[in-house]
């Protein structure tokens, strides 16, 4: 029976609760909804869906599934029981294997099957299973790290097939207990029989050169290895008496050359080296890493310090970008020269500046102005007016949801293709900040999963004596490889960067997951805000003015105070105790921005814990007295409106200060910004301007009634289960045929739904059924009957042998005409297996 039809029957026999559990574990099965159980079974057997499901399996589940795959044959319906699988997994029990097989059955990755032909009657009481048909394509050619069989290698490696008969003959004449052969397939079977016994293989290896055992140990987890000039070594190894371990193994067929530089350890050899067991490291409990510890106070202080420093630096970064936007490269991203300028302005290294720039951009605090090809601050930015706790949550939410990986900035571009699929880089170059190479679509899922693993390890450590476990990348990766082994490569490539970014955001402190990080991992932002509000020190609203023309910040300053000080003084140093140095140039900068001596001194008196020193007062007044009364500026565009009141309102609007507006007539304003940038700012203020750039840079203004909403990011964890209403609607369709409860038809005696058919062009289930039939016929060299439609709509029944399928086409051999043809799959409306060809 077709595997899809068998799975369809099993799914239909399940309870609603079992189906709900299936949809929760594999939400892609009902997105979009399916019309019937055959379609559900077809989708559950599809390669993409199975691949997603396997990414969520832990190591014991993957080990049992791969072992089941290796000891069954879906083409011949040769199934296996838990007892049979247990024999191939060292350290397991029948009960443990049965539980795991039951969990895989719940996930629709395996289904119940009839016992193999010839099974004793007593064995019929056991449960037998078969995996889904596409599992072989998903797990790859080396399931459980074992290689292919000798028969497969002979069929797929012509060079090996040409010499395998001579190889077996030489082994036989040298005294090895191996059957002589006259054809490549007989020779492959002889090698397979000779190496299938661990004892026989150990006896053969007894006379091997030194280091052979160490060499074979390298194939313990993977069947393929790199050996320079592998094919040449295989052809000349038998001619030399003094050979190395590689040559010795190639000469005896224990390694098979694949090409000029790679070899493969055949399945039977790998299995014998493992003592006849496919799995030797089976365990139901995850590994427990050895963790250091730190005090809870150190963890809290480090996390709070990182948050305060990040908020301070982001504020200074925004100030620096407002003063001078960041230019982009033609290839995208921000170049090294611009990054060096930004790092010097922030007084940090370029790597940290890249992290902060990426964090600011992915949080929406910076945007790319396409007209000027620069990164600028949006005209209306709610973040600046929020409390420090809310500013932190804004950054964390954006980081969790972003598909960008800030830590990739500055790293080498690996190979001709960058970190983001579809974006090409040049080998030897590094990833620029805000470039496409820092894009990773899987970043949100990996990032959230790493936080969850950190939380799990922290809770398991259970330190209740005022200490917290220190978690490094190795410990997290070790657990990740057990929890989700098929995602281990993704974790390994991102884990160090994610931990560094989490530490910058205060989710990790002193190497340990902070209380904030635990709350974020558990999707509890309100608890995180409460913790931060309780422990984060309030921003300081005063400085200490000194006679050496400096101001010392006795802590992290309020954003508005820091902003004003950066305008009239130059910052020095890092951390909370920043020093601001006043000079004639810095005072002139504030005067150029529109301030006068009285306003500057008034601001300093208001925010200084000490009196304004006389040298500083003299500096401000002297610089202001020499500051020219004539002002030179730019007018890149002008704004005209028939409504004088609107012009007056706009001229006094503080949110338009970045435009440098000046009124030169009752209905005319000039702007220092280009027309399109001016128009964009006006739209953000609720106006609807029109731009005329033909002869004059004119922006015509009219009022609109709507204003743009907030751009505050809100993180939503990736949905792991469909909504209850969607599940209920899907169950109604599956059970009744329609959501309203009306039944469209009944299944026939074979369990097929009405209209499902067996063809390729009648829906999702029919497509999968047809492809399943074709692929099985290709593997078994089986005749199939096809109902093919020509370009005029006329159908004809043809009996052919399918040779290959892919790319929407199938190549077939017509025995009656002794010709090969290529057919489009969409023209095949029905396909059924006929009879097996005789060999």
Short mmCIF file of N, CA and C in Angstrom, two decimals, residues 684-794:
data_model
loop_
_atom_site.label_atom_id
_atom_site.label_comp_id
_atom_site.label_asym_id
_atom_site.label_seq_id
_atom_site.Cartn_x
_atom_site.Cartn_y
_atom_site.Cartn_z
N UNK A 684 5.58 63.79 8.28
CA UNK A 684 5.61 63.25 9.64
C UNK A 684 4.92 64.15 10.64
N UNK A 685 4.78 65.44 10.30
CA UNK A 685 4.10 66.38 11.20
C UNK A 685 2.61 66.48 10.92
N UNK A 686 2.15 65.71 9.94
CA UNK A 686 0.72 65.72 9.66
C UNK A 686 0.32 66.57 8.47
N UNK A 687 1.29 67.10 7.72
CA UNK A 687 0.99 67.87 6.53
C UNK A 687 1.03 66.98 5.29
N UNK A 688 0.53 67.51 4.20
CA UNK A 688 0.56 66.77 2.94
C UNK A 688 1.14 67.67 1.86
N UNK A 689 2.46 67.85 1.83
CA UNK A 689 3.07 68.78 0.88
C UNK A 689 3.22 68.17 -0.51
N UNK A 690 3.29 69.02 -1.50
CA UNK A 690 3.63 68.61 -2.86
C UNK A 690 4.97 69.22 -3.21
N UNK A 691 5.80 68.48 -3.95
CA UNK A 691 7.17 68.91 -4.27
C UNK A 691 7.25 69.28 -5.73
N UNK A 692 7.81 70.47 -6.00
CA UNK A 692 8.03 70.94 -7.36
C UNK A 692 9.52 71.24 -7.50
N UNK A 693 10.21 70.44 -8.31
CA UNK A 693 11.65 70.61 -8.46
C UNK A 693 12.06 70.91 -9.89
N UNK A 694 11.15 71.36 -10.71
CA UNK A 694 11.48 71.61 -12.11
C UNK A 694 12.38 72.83 -12.25
N UNK A 695 11.88 73.99 -11.85
CA UNK A 695 12.67 75.22 -11.96
C UNK A 695 13.16 75.71 -10.60
N UNK A 696 12.35 75.57 -9.58
CA UNK A 696 12.71 76.01 -8.24
C UNK A 696 12.42 74.90 -7.26
N UNK A 697 13.21 74.88 -6.19
CA UNK A 697 13.02 73.86 -5.15
C UNK A 697 11.89 74.30 -4.24
N UNK A 698 10.65 74.03 -4.67
CA UNK A 698 9.47 74.53 -3.98
C UNK A 698 8.71 73.38 -3.35
N UNK A 699 8.29 73.58 -2.09
CA UNK A 699 7.43 72.63 -1.39
C UNK A 699 6.14 73.36 -1.05
N UNK A 700 5.04 72.93 -1.67
CA UNK A 700 3.74 73.54 -1.39
C UNK A 700 3.10 72.77 -0.23
N UNK A 701 2.49 73.51 0.67
CA UNK A 701 2.05 72.94 1.94
C UNK A 701 0.55 72.99 2.07
N UNK A 702 -0.03 71.87 2.54
CA UNK A 702 -1.45 71.87 2.93
C UNK A 702 -1.61 70.89 4.08
N UNK A 703 -2.55 71.16 4.93
CA UNK A 703 -2.75 70.39 6.17
C UNK A 703 -3.57 69.14 5.90
N UNK A 704 -3.18 68.03 6.55
CA UNK A 704 -3.98 66.81 6.53
C UNK A 704 -4.49 66.55 7.93
N UNK A 705 -5.44 65.65 8.03
CA UNK A 705 -6.09 65.40 9.32
C UNK A 705 -5.49 64.23 10.07
N UNK A 706 -4.65 63.44 9.41
CA UNK A 706 -4.11 62.25 10.08
C UNK A 706 -2.61 62.40 10.28
N UNK A 707 -2.12 61.77 11.30
CA UNK A 707 -0.69 61.79 11.61
C UNK A 707 -0.19 60.37 11.72
N UNK A 708 1.09 60.13 11.42
CA UNK A 708 1.60 58.76 11.48
C UNK A 708 1.61 58.22 12.89
N UNK A 709 1.49 56.91 13.01
CA UNK A 709 1.47 56.29 14.32
C UNK A 709 2.88 56.02 14.82
N UNK A 710 2.96 55.45 16.02
CA UNK A 710 4.25 55.17 16.64
C UNK A 710 4.92 54.00 15.95
N UNK A 711 6.25 54.04 15.89
CA UNK A 711 7.02 52.96 15.30
C UNK A 711 7.62 52.06 16.36
N UNK A 712 7.05 52.08 17.55
CA UNK A 712 7.62 51.28 18.64
C UNK A 712 7.52 49.80 18.32
N UNK A 713 8.65 49.06 18.37
CA UNK A 713 8.59 47.62 18.05
C UNK A 713 7.96 46.83 19.19
N UNK A 714 7.14 45.87 18.83
CA UNK A 714 6.53 44.96 19.81
C UNK A 714 6.89 43.55 19.38
N UNK A 715 7.63 42.85 20.23
CA UNK A 715 8.08 41.50 19.89
C UNK A 715 7.00 40.48 20.18
N UNK A 716 6.78 39.63 19.21
CA UNK A 716 5.86 38.50 19.39
C UNK A 716 6.65 37.22 19.13
N UNK A 717 6.68 36.33 20.11
CA UNK A 717 7.43 35.09 19.96
C UNK A 717 6.90 34.28 18.78
N UNK A 718 7.79 33.59 18.05
CA UNK A 718 7.33 32.76 16.93
C UNK A 718 6.26 31.77 17.40
N UNK A 719 5.15 31.76 16.67
CA UNK A 719 4.04 30.89 17.07
C UNK A 719 4.43 29.43 16.93
N UNK A 720 4.25 28.68 17.99
CA UNK A 720 4.57 27.26 17.97
C UNK A 720 3.33 26.39 17.80
N UNK A 721 2.17 26.97 17.82
CA UNK A 721 0.93 26.21 17.66
C UNK A 721 -0.11 27.12 17.02
N UNK A 722 -0.98 26.56 16.17
CA UNK A 722 -2.03 27.38 15.56
C UNK A 722 -3.08 27.78 16.60
N UNK A 723 -3.84 28.80 16.26
CA UNK A 723 -4.88 29.29 17.17
C UNK A 723 -5.96 28.23 17.34
N UNK A 724 -6.61 28.24 18.51
CA UNK A 724 -7.63 27.25 18.82
C UNK A 724 -8.78 27.30 17.81
N UNK A 725 -9.17 28.50 17.41
CA UNK A 725 -10.27 28.63 16.44
C UNK A 725 -9.89 27.99 15.11
N UNK A 726 -8.64 28.19 14.70
CA UNK A 726 -8.19 27.59 13.43
C UNK A 726 -8.17 26.07 13.52
N UNK A 727 -7.75 25.54 14.67
CA UNK A 727 -7.73 24.08 14.85
C UNK A 727 -9.15 23.52 14.82
N UNK A 728 -10.07 24.20 15.51
CA UNK A 728 -11.46 23.74 15.53
C UNK A 728 -12.06 23.74 14.13
N UNK A 729 -11.77 24.78 13.35
CA UNK A 729 -12.29 24.83 11.98
C UNK A 729 -11.68 23.73 11.13
N UNK A 730 -10.37 23.46 11.33
CA UNK A 730 -9.72 22.41 10.56
C UNK A 730 -10.28 21.03 10.90
N UNK A 731 -10.53 20.78 12.19
CA UNK A 731 -11.11 19.49 12.58
C UNK A 731 -12.50 19.32 12.01
N UNK A 732 -13.27 20.40 11.94
CA UNK A 732 -14.62 20.32 11.37
C UNK A 732 -14.55 19.95 9.89
N UNK A 733 -13.58 20.52 9.19
CA UNK A 733 -13.42 20.19 7.76
C UNK A 733 -13.00 18.73 7.60
N UNK A 734 -12.08 18.28 8.41
CA UNK A 734 -11.59 16.90 8.28
C UNK A 734 -12.67 15.88 8.62
N UNK A 735 -13.44 16.16 9.67
CA UNK A 735 -14.44 15.19 10.12
C UNK A 735 -15.71 15.23 9.27
N UNK A 736 -16.11 16.42 8.84
CA UNK A 736 -17.41 16.57 8.19
C UNK A 736 -17.32 16.95 6.72
N UNK A 737 -16.16 17.39 6.29
CA UNK A 737 -16.03 17.78 4.89
C UNK A 737 -16.14 19.27 4.69
N UNK A 738 -16.93 19.98 5.54
CA UNK A 738 -17.09 21.43 5.44
C UNK A 738 -17.17 22.03 6.84
N UNK A 739 -16.77 23.30 6.99
CA UNK A 739 -16.87 23.93 8.30
C UNK A 739 -18.29 24.02 8.83
N UNK A 740 -19.29 24.04 7.91
CA UNK A 740 -20.67 24.17 8.38
C UNK A 740 -21.28 22.84 8.79
N UNK A 741 -20.47 21.76 8.68
CA UNK A 741 -20.94 20.46 9.13
C UNK A 741 -21.52 19.59 8.03
N UNK A 742 -21.68 20.12 6.80
CA UNK A 742 -22.21 19.31 5.72
C UNK A 742 -21.12 18.44 5.13
N UNK A 743 -21.45 17.21 4.84
CA UNK A 743 -20.48 16.27 4.33
C UNK A 743 -20.56 16.23 2.81
N UNK A 744 -19.39 16.36 2.17
CA UNK A 744 -19.37 16.36 0.71
C UNK A 744 -19.38 14.95 0.15
N UNK A 745 -18.95 13.99 0.89
CA UNK A 745 -18.93 12.63 0.38
C UNK A 745 -18.32 11.69 1.39
N UNK A 746 -18.33 10.41 1.10
CA UNK A 746 -17.77 9.41 2.00
C UNK A 746 -16.58 8.75 1.33
N UNK A 747 -15.71 8.22 2.18
CA UNK A 747 -14.55 7.53 1.66
C UNK A 747 -14.98 6.19 1.07
N UNK A 748 -14.21 5.74 0.08
CA UNK A 748 -14.52 4.45 -0.52
C UNK A 748 -13.96 3.34 0.35
N UNK A 749 -14.06 2.12 -0.14
CA UNK A 749 -13.64 0.99 0.65
C UNK A 749 -12.16 0.93 0.93
N UNK A 750 -11.38 1.65 0.10
CA UNK A 750 -9.93 1.66 0.31
C UNK A 750 -9.46 2.81 1.17
N UNK A 751 -10.40 3.59 1.71
CA UNK A 751 -10.02 4.71 2.56
C UNK A 751 -9.70 5.97 1.79
N UNK A 752 -9.98 6.00 0.46
CA UNK A 752 -9.69 7.19 -0.32
C UNK A 752 -10.85 8.16 -0.24
N UNK A 753 -10.55 9.43 -0.10
CA UNK A 753 -11.57 10.46 -0.07
C UNK A 753 -12.07 10.71 -1.48
N UNK A 754 -13.31 11.21 -1.63
CA UNK A 754 -13.84 11.46 -2.95
C UNK A 754 -13.00 12.51 -3.67
N UNK A 755 -12.68 12.21 -4.90
CA UNK A 755 -11.95 13.15 -5.71
C UNK A 755 -10.46 13.13 -5.50
N UNK A 756 -9.97 12.29 -4.54
CA UNK A 756 -8.53 12.30 -4.29
C UNK A 756 -7.77 11.64 -5.41
N UNK A 757 -8.31 10.54 -5.96
CA UNK A 757 -7.69 9.90 -7.09
C UNK A 757 -6.32 9.35 -6.78
N UNK A 758 -5.61 8.98 -7.84
CA UNK A 758 -4.25 8.50 -7.69
C UNK A 758 -3.32 9.25 -8.63
N UNK A 759 -3.83 10.30 -9.29
CA UNK A 759 -3.05 10.98 -10.29
C UNK A 759 -2.19 12.06 -9.72
N UNK A 760 -1.59 12.82 -10.66
CA UNK A 760 -0.67 13.86 -10.25
C UNK A 760 -1.31 15.22 -10.33
N UNK A 761 -2.39 15.40 -11.02
CA UNK A 761 -2.93 16.73 -11.24
C UNK A 761 -4.22 17.02 -10.54
N UNK A 762 -4.56 16.30 -9.48
CA UNK A 762 -5.86 16.51 -8.86
C UNK A 762 -5.74 16.91 -7.40
N UNK A 763 -4.89 17.84 -7.09
CA UNK A 763 -4.78 18.34 -5.74
C UNK A 763 -3.51 17.93 -5.05
N UNK A 764 -3.36 18.44 -3.80
CA UNK A 764 -2.12 18.23 -3.06
C UNK A 764 -1.86 16.76 -2.78
N UNK A 765 -2.89 16.01 -2.36
CA UNK A 765 -2.70 14.60 -2.05
C UNK A 765 -2.38 13.81 -3.30
N UNK A 766 -3.08 14.12 -4.38
CA UNK A 766 -2.85 13.38 -5.62
C UNK A 766 -1.45 13.62 -6.16
N UNK A 767 -0.96 14.83 -6.02
CA UNK A 767 0.39 15.13 -6.49
C UNK A 767 1.43 14.31 -5.74
N UNK A 768 1.32 14.29 -4.41
CA UNK A 768 2.27 13.53 -3.61
C UNK A 768 2.16 12.04 -3.87
N UNK A 769 0.93 11.54 -4.05
CA UNK A 769 0.75 10.12 -4.34
C UNK A 769 1.40 9.75 -5.67
N UNK A 770 1.21 10.60 -6.67
CA UNK A 770 1.80 10.32 -7.97
C UNK A 770 3.32 10.34 -7.92
N UNK A 771 3.89 11.33 -7.26
CA UNK A 771 5.34 11.39 -7.14
C UNK A 771 5.89 10.22 -6.33
N UNK A 772 5.16 9.82 -5.30
CA UNK A 772 5.58 8.67 -4.51
C UNK A 772 5.63 7.42 -5.38
N UNK A 773 4.60 7.22 -6.21
CA UNK A 773 4.56 6.06 -7.10
C UNK A 773 5.71 6.09 -8.11
N UNK A 774 5.99 7.26 -8.68
CA UNK A 774 7.08 7.38 -9.66
C UNK A 774 8.43 7.10 -9.00
N UNK A 775 8.69 7.67 -7.84
CA UNK A 775 9.98 7.48 -7.20
C UNK A 775 10.19 6.03 -6.78
N UNK A 776 9.13 5.40 -6.31
CA UNK A 776 9.25 3.99 -5.94
C UNK A 776 9.52 3.13 -7.17
N UNK A 777 8.85 3.44 -8.27
CA UNK A 777 9.07 2.69 -9.50
C UNK A 777 10.49 2.87 -10.02
N UNK A 778 11.06 4.07 -9.86
CA UNK A 778 12.44 4.31 -10.29
C UNK A 778 13.39 3.45 -9.48
N UNK A 779 13.20 3.40 -8.17
CA UNK A 779 14.10 2.62 -7.33
C UNK A 779 13.98 1.12 -7.59
N UNK A 780 12.76 0.64 -7.87
CA UNK A 780 12.53 -0.79 -8.07
C UNK A 780 12.57 -1.20 -9.54
N UNK A 781 12.85 -0.24 -10.45
CA UNK A 781 12.84 -0.51 -11.90
C UNK A 781 11.53 -1.15 -12.30
N UNK A 782 10.44 -0.45 -12.00
CA UNK A 782 9.09 -1.00 -12.11
C UNK A 782 8.32 -0.30 -13.22
N UNK A 783 7.50 -1.04 -13.92
CA UNK A 783 6.61 -0.47 -14.92
C UNK A 783 5.47 0.29 -14.25
N UNK A 784 5.06 1.40 -14.86
CA UNK A 784 3.91 2.15 -14.40
C UNK A 784 2.98 2.43 -15.57
N UNK A 785 1.72 2.59 -15.26
CA UNK A 785 0.71 2.98 -16.26
C UNK A 785 0.37 4.45 -16.03
N UNK A 786 0.53 5.25 -17.07
CA UNK A 786 0.29 6.69 -16.98
C UNK A 786 -0.85 7.09 -17.90
N UNK A 787 -1.71 7.96 -17.41
CA UNK A 787 -2.74 8.58 -18.23
C UNK A 787 -2.23 9.98 -18.57
N UNK A 788 -1.79 10.17 -19.84
CA UNK A 788 -1.12 11.39 -20.26
C UNK A 788 -2.03 12.17 -21.19
N UNK A 789 -2.08 13.50 -20.97
CA UNK A 789 -2.90 14.39 -21.79
C UNK A 789 -1.99 15.18 -22.71
N UNK A 790 -2.33 15.26 -24.01
CA UNK A 790 -1.52 16.03 -24.95
C UNK A 790 -1.98 17.48 -24.99
N UNK A 791 -1.39 18.27 -25.87
CA UNK A 791 -1.68 19.71 -25.93
C UNK A 791 -3.10 19.99 -26.38
N UNK A 792 -3.79 19.02 -27.00
CA UNK A 792 -5.17 19.21 -27.46
C UNK A 792 -6.19 18.69 -26.45
N UNK A 793 -5.73 18.21 -25.32
CA UNK A 793 -6.64 17.72 -24.29
C UNK A 793 -7.01 16.25 -24.45
N UNK A 794 -6.39 15.54 -25.39
CA UNK A 794 -6.68 14.12 -25.59
C UNK A 794 -5.80 13.28 -24.67
#
